[in-house]
Amino acid sequence: MLSSAQLRKLAEISRRYDRSVGHFTTRQNMQLNWPKFEETPEILGELASVEMHAVQTSGNCIRNITTDQFAGIAPDELTDPRPYCEVLRQWSTFHPEFAFLPRKFKIAVNAAREDRAVIRAHDVGLEIVNNDAGEIGVRVFVGGGLGRTPVIGKVIREFLPRKHLLSYLDAVLRVYNRYGRRDNMYKARIKILVNALGVEEFTRQVEAEWSHLKDGATTLTDAEFERVARHFTAPEYEHLPQDDFSYAAHLKEDKAFASWAKRCAHAHKVPGYAAVTLSLKAPGFAPGDISDLQMEVIADLADRFSFGELRVTHEQNVVLSDIRKRDLHEIWKISRANGLATPNIGLLTDMICCPGGDLCALANARSVPIAEAIQSKFDDLDYLYDIGDISLNISGCMNSCGHHHVANIGVLGVDKNGEEWYQITVGGQQGNATAIGKVIGPSFYADEVPLVIAALITVYTEQRTPSERFIDTLQRIGIEPFKQRAYAGRDKRKPARADASENLTEVVNA
Amino acid sequence: MPKIIKNGQIIDDDWQILKLDGEQTAASLAWPDGNIMVPMTAWLERKAEILSRSKRPGVWLDSHEDVEAIAGDLEHFVVIGLNFPKFTDGRAYSTARLLRERYAYRGEIRAIGDVLQDQLFYMKRCGIDAFALREGKDIEAALSGLRVFSETYQAAVDQPQPLFRRRTA
């Protein structure tokens, strides 16, 4: 969540200290790619002036806590997850015991029926649930993660009462801090420990540790939870009817607006309101990049229409969370004039993409040009709508910042003898049915990638039933037809081998 | 004489840390005169002998060594050293808390090894009260590392109540 003032400050910082552009990451943070090292103290000072910081954004510590971009407004949520996140933020900030863990540690929280925070791909995922007695607590997933060894988190506790949240996490982290591997940084994430011990033994160790910590001073009090929760009050909503006449009229009259609304306006739990996703996936622009001027436009939109607040999504878009339906048309016009209304949310071109080899010292390959090539191959909106819901994510190296493992179609940059190659996976999913995609075979040259994507899509459009999404068809007919089409006509070329001979150099970011 | 930080003051220190370098094993280790901190393995193997010396011993644990092994022996130690082979190896933070909070050890806990100013605040919070800085580091300057923040969120050894409990009090 950001306030309009914070976003304006980021715009100013990007202008003064960078190249007038920022990049939203899957951690829902902003990354600046070209600040001068010696100017970072000034930048941190500027950030502090609007209550922002860069604490625990790197290092082997507990990173920022993330959650659903629709927190507090989603019709399908059990409760607002934000107070949980804030309680966890305070607990994790300069935690004295866990500042030098074996590796970085990411925690995500979901309180909705549909998980939009990818909690199963986090070191710890917390799902807020009620037990049979109607008490509130969390289901604890541990050991999920992407990177070199993608693993889906496992449940180590079905129900943990809310008051035990912090002491239980202290126990999880203590077991990890003491026994996580430190001899090999590629095997140091908690998922490796959980897999090595087995989830039963890991759980036993956590419970044994927790038996000493349970009911201690760290036990969360209702008073504290409520104090924190009072910071996340609902804004002063108007009492509105569910349907708005002018909105309905605009939808009928204006096809382009209707297309946008279909993809970019989302259900809201308050009648007469909607949430809006402003797409940062316009053709020709790096996914997640936002210019200083766009930041200012969004800040103005937030002030005018959405109580001065906005959210960043892990899919690298921006959400205005509290929009009266009657304002949607105006917002669309302004955002369209500023390159923020590409009506592609949830479609093929709404790609998650890391900065890649153009900017990142760790990357094996560039990712942004691949994203652009796919965008220009799929520039026909009608065709994109016809393809429908699909996720396509791109990572420039196996650190997997682009979340390619959990995309329906994943693209991974690999380095082979100094050349950029791309490995394609299919069948990955985020959300409740989180799944890791499977590699379809040997990797491809950069210029082949859009053609391979097109081939995969063609198999889907040929084989689908009227109600099926890409992932449904894939699950029904299996990977084989997709594989065959992807490699059809390619056997004459000397194939690249996706085996151990590939130089899968991994560099681990600090 | 070497200096350490103890309880926020710079003091002279005469403790010798015995190490198992190269050929040296717990069995072959000789005891020099004066105050000695012995490796945990040596303590476990040669307890009676160490206790028969005229001076009360110290022991030190490497970062991978489990404190549970000496949990029953704590009354014997004047000082327990916790080694940080690299500052990025954070296992001893947990060890320190276990010593203080689970095993109620009241003697000195000394950080040894790659001990740097930037880590002192965390160390202090976990119950480490003495710091033998890495060689070549400015011990005077390091003192300020103990006072980085005026307030803390979490319960820890130096402040057993989390901020939220003190806020409502």
XYZ file of C-alpha atoms in Angstrom:
679
model
C 0.000 0.000 0.000
C 1.164 3.470 -0.802
C -0.269 6.885 -0.201
C -0.419 9.344 -3.058
C 2.216 11.426 -1.253
C 4.548 8.444 -1.129
C 4.110 7.744 -4.822
C 4.783 11.408 -5.629
C 7.952 11.173 -3.573
C 9.001 8.082 -5.525
C 8.377 10.020 -8.738
C 10.537 12.855 -7.475
C 13.295 10.478 -6.369
C 13.259 8.687 -9.718
C 13.618 12.053 -11.436
C 16.351 13.459 -9.214
C 18.410 10.362 -8.615
C 17.516 7.936 -11.383
C 16.304 7.981 -14.972
C 12.741 9.068 -14.261
C 11.557 5.501 -14.101
C 10.924 2.969 -11.350
C 10.309 -0.760 -11.498
C 7.686 -2.560 -9.409
C 8.856 -5.999 -8.338
C 7.030 -9.176 -7.396
C 7.814 -8.242 -3.783
C 5.429 -5.324 -4.312
C 8.380 -3.006 -3.857
C 9.876 -0.380 -6.083
C 13.325 -0.944 -7.463
C 15.483 1.904 -8.748
C 18.079 0.647 -11.178
C 20.457 3.537 -11.675
C 20.938 5.489 -8.466
C 24.483 6.582 -7.697
C 25.918 4.725 -4.754
C 27.065 7.912 -3.071
C 23.565 9.392 -3.320
C 21.821 6.548 -1.518
C 21.943 8.268 1.900
C 20.091 11.232 0.400
C 17.565 8.911 -1.221
C 16.980 7.137 2.078
C 16.498 10.526 3.699
C 13.906 11.455 1.103
C 12.118 8.140 1.616
C 12.082 8.636 5.378
C 10.359 11.991 4.909
C 7.272 10.064 3.733
C 7.652 7.131 6.147
C 9.310 4.822 3.653
C 12.553 2.889 3.930
C 14.664 0.147 2.438
C 15.120 -1.876 5.623
C 15.497 -5.646 5.180
C 15.113 -5.445 1.416
C 18.262 -7.512 1.049
C 20.382 -9.787 3.198
C 19.573 -13.096 4.807
C 16.824 -11.730 6.978
C 13.057 -11.631 7.112
C 11.998 -9.585 4.092
C 8.924 -7.420 3.726
C 5.614 -9.137 4.442
C 3.286 -9.297 1.441
C -0.410 -9.931 0.941
C -3.389 -9.746 -1.408
C -3.590 -6.509 -3.401
C -7.338 -6.504 -2.691
C -6.905 -6.779 1.076
C -9.711 -5.093 2.950
C -11.971 -4.763 -0.085
C -12.162 -8.261 -1.574
C -15.641 -9.786 -1.495
C -14.115 -13.224 -0.894
C -12.029 -12.417 2.152
C -12.664 -13.800 5.605
C -11.101 -10.779 7.248
C -8.694 -7.974 6.454
C -5.178 -9.472 6.365
C -3.407 -6.118 6.729
C -3.340 -5.970 10.544
C -1.682 -9.398 10.508
C 0.909 -8.064 8.095
C 1.560 -5.035 10.260
C 1.887 -7.149 13.407
C 4.383 -9.298 11.510
C 6.200 -6.250 10.173
C 6.799 -4.990 13.677
C 7.872 -8.409 14.922
C 10.280 -8.913 12.007
C 11.819 -5.425 11.916
C 15.315 -5.705 13.397
C 14.406 -9.008 14.999
C 17.518 -9.551 17.089
C 17.774 -13.297 16.601
C 16.980 -13.611 12.914
C 19.020 -10.952 11.145
C 21.590 -13.472 9.876
C 19.637 -16.497 8.771
C 21.032 -19.116 6.399
C 19.214 -17.303 3.555
C 16.537 -14.717 2.964
C 13.099 -15.388 4.370
C 9.802 -14.359 2.803
C 6.411 -14.417 4.448
C 3.057 -13.844 2.741
C -0.442 -13.666 4.172
C -3.765 -14.503 2.563
C -7.215 -14.123 4.073
C -9.336 -14.653 0.968
C -10.998 -17.714 -0.502
C -8.730 -17.402 -3.525
C -5.075 -16.930 -2.694
C -3.729 -13.911 -4.552
C -0.545 -13.632 -2.495
C 1.173 -16.847 -3.708
C 1.491 -18.000 -0.107
C 2.394 -21.550 -1.154
C 5.534 -20.256 -2.856
C 6.867 -18.483 0.246
C 9.198 -19.609 3.021
C 6.211 -19.178 5.278
C 2.688 -18.766 3.969
C -0.079 -17.820 6.366
C -3.700 -18.421 5.515
C -6.129 -16.778 7.885
C -8.898 -19.202 8.752
C -11.619 -19.926 11.277
C -11.607 -23.160 13.218
C -14.745 -25.207 13.906
C -15.399 -23.149 17.004
C -15.376 -19.975 14.918
C -12.112 -18.685 16.400
C -9.675 -16.929 14.135
C -6.186 -18.147 13.480
C -3.827 -19.165 10.732
C -2.984 -22.238 8.719
C 0.803 -22.332 8.498
C 2.564 -23.358 5.297
C 6.335 -23.732 5.405
C 9.017 -24.391 2.848
C 7.544 -23.073 -0.353
C 9.713 -21.201 -2.778
C 10.801 -20.798 -6.352
C 14.420 -20.291 -7.370
C 16.615 -23.194 -8.411
C 14.558 -25.752 -6.495
C 10.870 -24.857 -6.770
C 8.811 -26.335 -3.947
C 5.220 -25.878 -2.871
C 4.846 -25.068 0.811
C 3.561 -27.735 3.163
C 1.094 -27.297 5.979
C 2.769 -27.745 9.353
C -0.188 -26.523 11.347
C -3.807 -26.563 10.281
C -4.911 -24.087 12.878
C -2.844 -21.805 15.046
C -4.836 -19.389 17.207
C -4.007 -15.791 16.390
C -2.456 -15.069 19.763
C 0.266 -17.648 19.092
C 1.246 -16.284 15.700
C 4.485 -14.606 16.748
C 5.770 -17.170 19.223
C 5.111 -19.957 16.729
C 7.015 -18.106 14.023
C 9.843 -17.550 16.509
C 9.972 -21.332 16.861
C 9.932 -21.920 13.083
C 12.670 -19.355 12.556
C 14.757 -20.656 15.447
C 14.751 -24.190 14.086
C 15.675 -22.809 10.678
C 18.343 -20.477 12.055
C 20.006 -23.283 13.978
C 19.691 -26.129 11.515
C 19.257 -24.684 8.032
C 22.233 -25.394 5.801
C 24.954 -22.782 5.710
C 27.575 -24.711 3.779
C 25.945 -24.190 0.389
C 24.007 -21.012 -0.267
C 22.015 -22.713 -3.014
C 20.677 -25.196 -0.496
C 20.150 -22.812 2.361
C 16.483 -21.851 2.042
C 14.091 -23.341 4.577
C 12.495 -25.531 1.900
C 15.710 -27.570 1.731
C 15.671 -28.122 5.506
C 12.006 -29.101 5.459
C 12.623 -31.552 2.632
C 15.748 -32.971 4.252
C 14.086 -33.565 7.613
C 10.723 -34.448 6.163
C 7.725 -32.344 7.049
C 6.776 -34.539 10.046
C 10.189 -34.266 11.669
C 10.456 -30.567 10.882
C 7.030 -30.030 12.442
C 8.034 -32.069 15.487
C 11.115 -29.889 16.005
C 9.095 -26.705 15.638
C 6.470 -27.910 18.075
C 9.179 -28.979 20.558
C 10.779 -25.550 20.349
C 7.437 -23.848 20.564
C 6.510 -25.723 23.737
C 9.104 -23.514 25.473
C 7.966 -20.273 23.843
C 4.219 -20.761 23.911
C 2.309 -18.349 26.165
C 5.430 -16.227 26.720
C 5.583 -12.449 26.527
C 5.473 -12.546 22.732
C 1.942 -13.944 22.859
C -0.135 -11.480 20.886
C -2.796 -9.713 22.903
C -6.242 -8.881 21.570
C -5.656 -5.300 22.647
C -2.548 -5.044 20.483
C -4.211 -6.693 17.516
C -7.122 -4.300 17.759
C -4.822 -1.321 18.172
C -3.052 -2.272 14.946
C -6.316 -3.061 13.183
C -7.601 0.439 13.924
C -4.972 1.751 11.510
C -6.720 -0.089 8.680
C -10.142 1.437 8.883
C -12.418 1.630 5.881
C -12.522 5.019 4.153
C -15.669 7.138 4.191
C -17.599 5.240 1.572
C -20.767 6.732 0.153
C -23.953 4.753 0.392
C -24.470 3.786 -3.207
C -26.652 1.333 -5.067
C -24.821 -1.733 -6.358
C -25.340 -0.717 -9.979
C -24.586 2.676 -11.401
C -26.657 3.944 -14.279
C -23.944 6.003 -15.988
C -21.441 3.168 -15.705
C -23.902 0.782 -17.322
C -24.541 3.300 -20.087
C -20.831 3.778 -20.793
C -20.328 0.037 -20.911
C -23.042 -0.219 -23.517
C -21.878 2.691 -25.637
C -18.155 2.341 -25.535
C -16.669 -0.993 -26.558
C -13.098 -0.036 -25.693
C -14.180 1.059 -22.239
C -16.158 -2.131 -21.766
C -13.132 -4.225 -22.724
C -11.025 -2.369 -20.220
C -13.615 -2.669 -17.474
C -13.923 -6.385 -18.109
C -10.231 -6.975 -17.482
C -9.245 -4.113 -15.188
C -12.224 -3.411 -12.914
C -12.744 -5.822 -10.040
C -15.464 -6.646 -7.584
C -15.543 -4.680 -4.338
C -17.280 -5.613 -1.129
C -18.917 -2.204 -0.830
C -21.948 -1.644 -3.101
C -21.375 0.820 -5.927
C -17.577 0.537 -5.701
C -14.944 -1.267 -7.737
C -11.204 -1.755 -7.613
C -9.185 -0.927 -10.699
C -5.924 -2.378 -11.930
C -3.780 0.053 -13.873
C -1.750 -2.102 -16.226
C 2.012 -1.589 -16.342
C 2.166 -4.038 -19.244
C 1.743 -1.711 -22.182
C 3.273 -2.886 -25.464
C 6.814 -1.599 -25.862
C 7.433 -1.048 -22.173
C 9.220 -3.295 -19.719
C 6.679 -5.065 -17.495
C 6.428 -3.347 -14.134
C 8.209 -0.193 -15.258
C 6.551 3.091 -14.436
C 7.662 6.582 -15.418
C 7.797 9.522 -13.045
C 4.925 11.148 -14.899
C 2.806 8.018 -14.651
C 3.482 7.922 -10.916
C 2.204 11.466 -10.627
C -0.856 10.706 -12.732
C -1.675 7.735 -10.508
C -1.114 9.802 -7.365
C -3.570 12.369 -8.727
C -6.090 9.658 -9.623
C -5.765 8.219 -6.137
C -6.387 11.629 -4.578
C -9.336 12.411 -6.798
C -11.038 9.057 -6.827
C -9.617 6.573 -4.312
C -9.066 8.229 -0.932
C -5.422 8.963 -1.732
C -4.328 5.324 -1.567
C -3.060 2.730 -3.993
C -1.548 -0.734 -3.933
C 1.190 -2.496 -5.861
C 0.479 -6.036 -7.026
C 2.938 -8.900 -7.148
C 2.010 -9.108 -10.828
C 3.687 -5.703 -11.140
C 0.628 -3.564 -11.711
C -0.995 -0.819 -9.637
C -4.413 -1.018 -8.012
C -6.731 1.828 -7.091
C -8.836 0.099 -4.517
C -11.891 2.240 -3.820
C -13.435 3.631 -6.962
C -17.076 4.620 -7.336
C -18.418 2.853 -10.398
C -19.620 6.148 -11.784
C -16.008 7.350 -11.864
C -14.660 4.389 -13.815
C -15.129 5.974 -17.205
C -13.244 9.111 -16.207
C -10.446 7.070 -14.694
C -10.230 5.023 -17.858
C -9.920 8.132 -20.009
C -7.147 9.610 -17.890
C -5.254 6.373 -17.494
C -5.575 5.586 -21.198
C -4.077 8.944 -22.075
C -1.115 8.022 -19.890
C -0.441 4.495 -21.052
C -1.986 2.922 -17.975
C -5.115 1.364 -19.436
C -3.893 -1.571 -21.480
C -6.894 -3.863 -21.054
C -4.845 -7.000 -20.523
C -5.030 -7.901 -16.840
C -4.941 -11.676 -16.525
C -4.254 -12.076 -20.236
C -1.183 -13.354 -22.008
C 0.561 -9.991 -22.170
C 0.081 -9.291 -18.445
C 3.428 -10.944 -17.908
C 5.466 -11.023 -14.741
C 9.015 -10.294 -15.798
C 12.226 -9.628 -13.924
C 14.554 -6.829 -15.114
C 16.795 -9.501 -16.635
C 20.235 -9.303 -18.156
C 19.878 -5.702 -19.263
C 19.981 -4.534 -15.669
C 20.652 -7.393 -13.324
C 24.166 -8.650 -12.656
C 22.811 -12.074 -11.757
C 20.830 -12.782 -14.904
C 21.923 -15.360 -17.456
C 19.808 -13.815 -20.153
C 17.752 -10.796 -21.001
C 14.084 -10.995 -20.187
C 12.632 -7.640 -21.190
C 13.300 -8.076 -24.954
C 11.571 -11.463 -24.760
C 8.587 -9.832 -23.107
C 8.542 -7.170 -25.821
C 8.782 -9.758 -28.589
C 5.841 -11.643 -27.087
C 3.886 -8.410 -26.712
C 4.396 -7.536 -30.364
C 3.593 -11.069 -31.525
C 0.342 -10.913 -29.567
C -0.692 -7.348 -30.287
C -4.237 -8.161 -31.398
C -6.481 -7.542 -28.427
C -9.339 -9.561 -29.851
C -7.052 -12.551 -30.108
C -5.834 -11.981 -26.542
C -9.432 -11.926 -25.312
C -10.118 -15.072 -27.280
C -7.170 -16.784 -25.556
C -8.539 -15.576 -22.257
C -7.124 -16.140 -18.782
C -3.548 -17.298 -18.871
C -0.335 -16.484 -17.057
C 3.012 -16.109 -18.764
C 6.022 -15.232 -16.642
C 9.644 -14.629 -17.550
C 12.765 -14.984 -15.410
C 16.215 -14.065 -16.664
C 17.891 -16.700 -14.507
C 17.080 -19.537 -12.188
C 16.749 -17.247 -9.206
C 13.244 -17.015 -10.638
C 12.392 -13.459 -9.710
C 9.932 -13.531 -12.604
C 7.971 -16.406 -10.973
C 8.154 -18.486 -14.168
C 7.662 -21.738 -12.218
C 4.102 -20.846 -11.257
C 3.004 -19.550 -14.653
C 0.839 -21.471 -17.095
C 3.665 -20.753 -19.513
C 7.041 -20.002 -17.991
C 10.130 -18.699 -19.755
C 13.524 -19.089 -18.099
C 16.708 -17.541 -19.435
C 19.723 -19.851 -19.334
C 23.296 -19.304 -20.352
C 24.985 -21.844 -22.563
C 28.567 -21.091 -23.429
C 27.915 -17.398 -23.325
C 24.736 -17.572 -25.411
C 21.265 -16.698 -24.189
C 18.799 -19.568 -24.390
C 15.296 -19.915 -23.070
C 13.700 -22.884 -21.428
C 9.912 -23.157 -21.565
C 7.729 -24.673 -18.848
C 3.994 -25.274 -18.943
C 1.364 -26.109 -16.369
C 2.451 -23.906 -13.513
C -0.213 -22.105 -11.492
C -0.427 -19.701 -8.605
C -3.286 -19.397 -6.163
C -5.047 -22.211 -4.334
C -4.016 -24.742 -6.980
C -0.380 -23.660 -6.974
C 1.670 -25.962 -9.169
C 5.183 -25.960 -10.551
C 5.399 -25.978 -14.344
C 7.124 -28.753 -16.261
C 9.931 -28.181 -18.747
C 8.766 -29.062 -22.253
C 12.232 -29.924 -23.554
C 15.442 -28.419 -24.893
C 15.696 -24.671 -24.743
C 15.248 -22.179 -27.561
C 16.938 -19.167 -29.081
C 15.450 -15.811 -28.156
C 13.836 -15.245 -31.549
C 12.103 -18.610 -31.370
C 10.354 -17.900 -28.091
C 7.359 -15.953 -29.476
C 6.837 -18.656 -32.124
C 6.915 -21.380 -29.506
C 4.406 -19.478 -27.378
C 2.202 -19.114 -30.451
C 2.450 -22.858 -31.077
C 1.410 -23.637 -27.494
C -1.527 -21.248 -27.764
C -2.616 -22.816 -31.037
C -2.809 -26.256 -29.450
C -5.049 -24.752 -26.809
C -7.360 -22.907 -29.201
C -7.722 -26.050 -31.308
C -8.368 -28.418 -28.451
C -10.293 -26.403 -25.893
C -13.897 -26.848 -24.924
C -15.926 -23.642 -24.706
C -15.454 -23.283 -20.968
C -11.809 -24.205 -20.687
C -8.930 -21.913 -19.866
C -5.457 -22.747 -21.186
C -4.529 -24.491 -17.950
C -7.713 -26.586 -17.992
C -7.068 -27.840 -21.505
C -3.464 -28.575 -20.634
C -4.494 -30.565 -17.593
C -7.090 -32.509 -19.584
C -5.008 -33.424 -22.643
C -1.562 -33.466 -21.024
C 1.733 -31.901 -21.960
C 2.517 -34.104 -24.988
C 0.488 -32.314 -27.705
C 2.008 -29.007 -26.584
C 5.490 -30.428 -26.633
C 5.044 -31.850 -30.122
C 3.764 -28.603 -31.546
C 6.484 -26.556 -29.885
C 9.200 -28.639 -31.486
C 7.457 -29.372 -34.791
C 9.775 -28.501 -37.655
C 12.607 -27.685 -35.320
C 14.460 -30.977 -35.438
C 16.643 -29.923 -38.379
C 18.365 -27.340 -36.326
C 21.079 -28.607 -34.055
C 19.054 -28.961 -30.907
C 20.188 -27.461 -27.691
C 20.162 -29.965 -24.898
C 18.412 -29.147 -21.677
C 20.652 -31.328 -19.601
C 23.485 -31.011 -17.148
C 25.821 -29.723 -19.836
C 23.944 -26.442 -19.758
C 25.865 -23.880 -17.885
C 23.147 -23.101 -15.395
C 25.307 -20.644 -13.554
C 23.483 -19.414 -10.556
C 24.481 -16.328 -8.727
C 22.664 -15.596 -5.573
C 21.620 -12.061 -4.928
C 22.567 -10.456 -1.705
C 46.709 -6.403 27.357
C 43.880 -7.129 24.897
C 40.670 -5.248 25.371
C 37.033 -6.258 25.135
C 33.723 -4.533 25.623
C 31.899 -5.774 28.671
C 28.665 -4.367 30.029
C 29.147 -1.353 27.817
C 32.685 -0.574 29.024
C 36.069 -1.188 27.469
C 38.107 -3.341 29.821
C 41.361 -5.294 29.865
C 40.969 -8.954 29.239
C 43.231 -11.840 30.214
C 41.202 -14.802 29.019
C 43.003 -17.160 26.656
C 40.847 -18.894 24.079
C 42.193 -22.368 23.414
C 41.620 -23.587 19.885
C 41.829 -26.912 18.188
C 43.976 -25.786 15.293
C 45.653 -28.242 12.975
C 46.980 -31.277 14.846
C 45.523 -30.203 18.141
C 42.680 -32.370 19.496
C 40.619 -32.139 22.627
C 42.788 -34.917 24.079
C 46.122 -33.287 23.295
C 45.227 -29.795 24.437
C 47.491 -28.478 27.190
C 46.292 -26.020 29.830
C 48.334 -22.841 30.135
C 48.289 -20.877 33.368
C 45.642 -18.232 33.896
C 42.077 -17.883 32.700
C 41.217 -20.227 29.872
C 38.215 -20.718 27.636
C 38.243 -24.298 26.390
C 36.549 -25.669 23.279
C 33.254 -27.376 24.033
C 34.555 -30.753 22.874
C 37.485 -30.502 25.277
C 35.123 -29.662 28.107
C 32.932 -32.663 27.354
C 35.927 -35.021 27.232
C 38.046 -33.651 30.074
C 35.607 -32.094 32.485
C 37.150 -33.381 35.737
C 40.647 -32.316 34.742
C 39.493 -28.824 33.796
C 37.605 -28.469 37.053
C 40.667 -29.507 39.055
C 42.547 -26.401 37.923
C 42.747 -23.571 40.416
C 40.821 -21.143 38.188
C 37.195 -21.565 37.213
C 36.940 -22.269 33.498
C 35.303 -20.703 30.528
C 34.075 -22.663 27.541
C 33.436 -21.617 23.985
C 31.038 -22.975 21.398
C 31.480 -22.876 17.700
C 28.442 -21.757 15.729
C 27.377 -25.295 14.778
C 27.677 -26.697 18.296
C 24.468 -27.310 20.203
C 24.274 -25.609 23.565
C 22.124 -28.485 24.811
C 25.332 -30.522 25.252
C 26.518 -28.309 28.113
C 23.138 -27.287 29.462
C 23.722 -29.266 32.664
C 27.190 -27.814 33.250
C 26.535 -24.100 33.188
C 27.196 -23.489 36.888
C 30.888 -24.207 36.266
C 31.525 -21.483 33.728
C 32.637 -17.940 34.426
C 32.302 -17.144 30.760
C 30.824 -18.806 27.708
C 32.276 -17.727 24.370
C 30.107 -17.915 21.263
C 32.079 -17.978 18.063
C 30.959 -16.130 14.959
C 33.142 -17.672 12.237
C 31.665 -15.084 9.857
C 29.346 -12.271 10.836
C 26.791 -13.750 8.434
C 26.617 -16.942 10.504
C 23.791 -16.083 12.879
C 23.381 -19.344 14.776
C 24.941 -18.006 17.956
C 22.137 -15.456 18.363
C 19.836 -18.390 19.038
C 22.426 -20.030 21.262
C 22.752 -16.890 23.358
C 19.004 -16.611 23.861
C 18.758 -20.261 24.809
C 21.509 -19.811 27.383
C 19.794 -16.856 28.975
C 16.120 -17.613 28.517
C 15.939 -21.407 28.653
C 18.912 -22.332 30.797
C 19.020 -19.195 32.949
C 22.771 -18.761 32.580
C 23.833 -15.592 34.400
C 27.566 -15.505 33.724
C 29.329 -13.691 30.934
C 28.455 -14.534 27.339
C 31.151 -13.288 25.041
C 30.963 -12.902 21.273
C 34.218 -14.014 19.673
C 35.336 -14.316 16.071
C 34.008 -12.044 13.334
C 32.497 -9.581 15.779
C 31.739 -6.191 14.235
C 30.126 -2.947 15.300
C 27.058 -3.435 13.105
C 26.094 -6.654 14.878
C 26.551 -5.537 18.476
C 23.003 -4.279 18.920
C 21.494 -7.609 17.875
C 24.013 -9.478 20.011
C 23.275 -7.407 23.073
C 19.559 -7.975 22.619
C 20.143 -11.726 22.564
C 21.954 -11.676 25.888
C 25.573 -11.365 24.836
C 27.197 -8.972 27.310
C 30.845 -9.097 26.262
C 32.378 -8.525 22.870
C 35.862 -9.403 21.672
C 35.960 -7.429 18.449
C 37.621 -8.813 15.358
C 41.306 -7.902 15.334
C 42.050 -4.536 13.819
C 38.637 -3.025 14.540
C 38.225 0.208 16.454
C 36.806 -0.802 19.806
C 36.020 2.785 20.845
C 33.982 3.365 17.724
C 32.270 0.008 18.146
C 30.760 1.076 21.456
C 28.177 3.115 19.581
C 26.989 -0.130 17.984
C 25.342 -0.964 21.296
C 23.085 2.087 21.070
C 21.770 2.028 17.511
C 18.092 2.210 18.391
C 16.383 3.715 21.376
C 13.356 1.423 21.125
C 12.696 -2.139 20.000
C 9.619 -4.081 18.976
C 10.432 -7.604 20.109
C 10.804 -9.298 23.417
C 14.404 -10.391 23.905
C 16.908 -10.866 26.708
C 17.620 -7.173 27.288
C 13.929 -6.300 27.253
C 11.729 -9.282 28.055
C 8.517 -7.449 27.205
C 7.667 -6.658 23.590
C 6.793 -3.051 22.834
C 3.096 -3.870 22.547
C 2.964 -5.036 26.171
C 4.816 -1.981 27.394
C 2.613 0.295 25.302
C -0.529 -0.870 27.023
C 1.056 -0.866 30.470
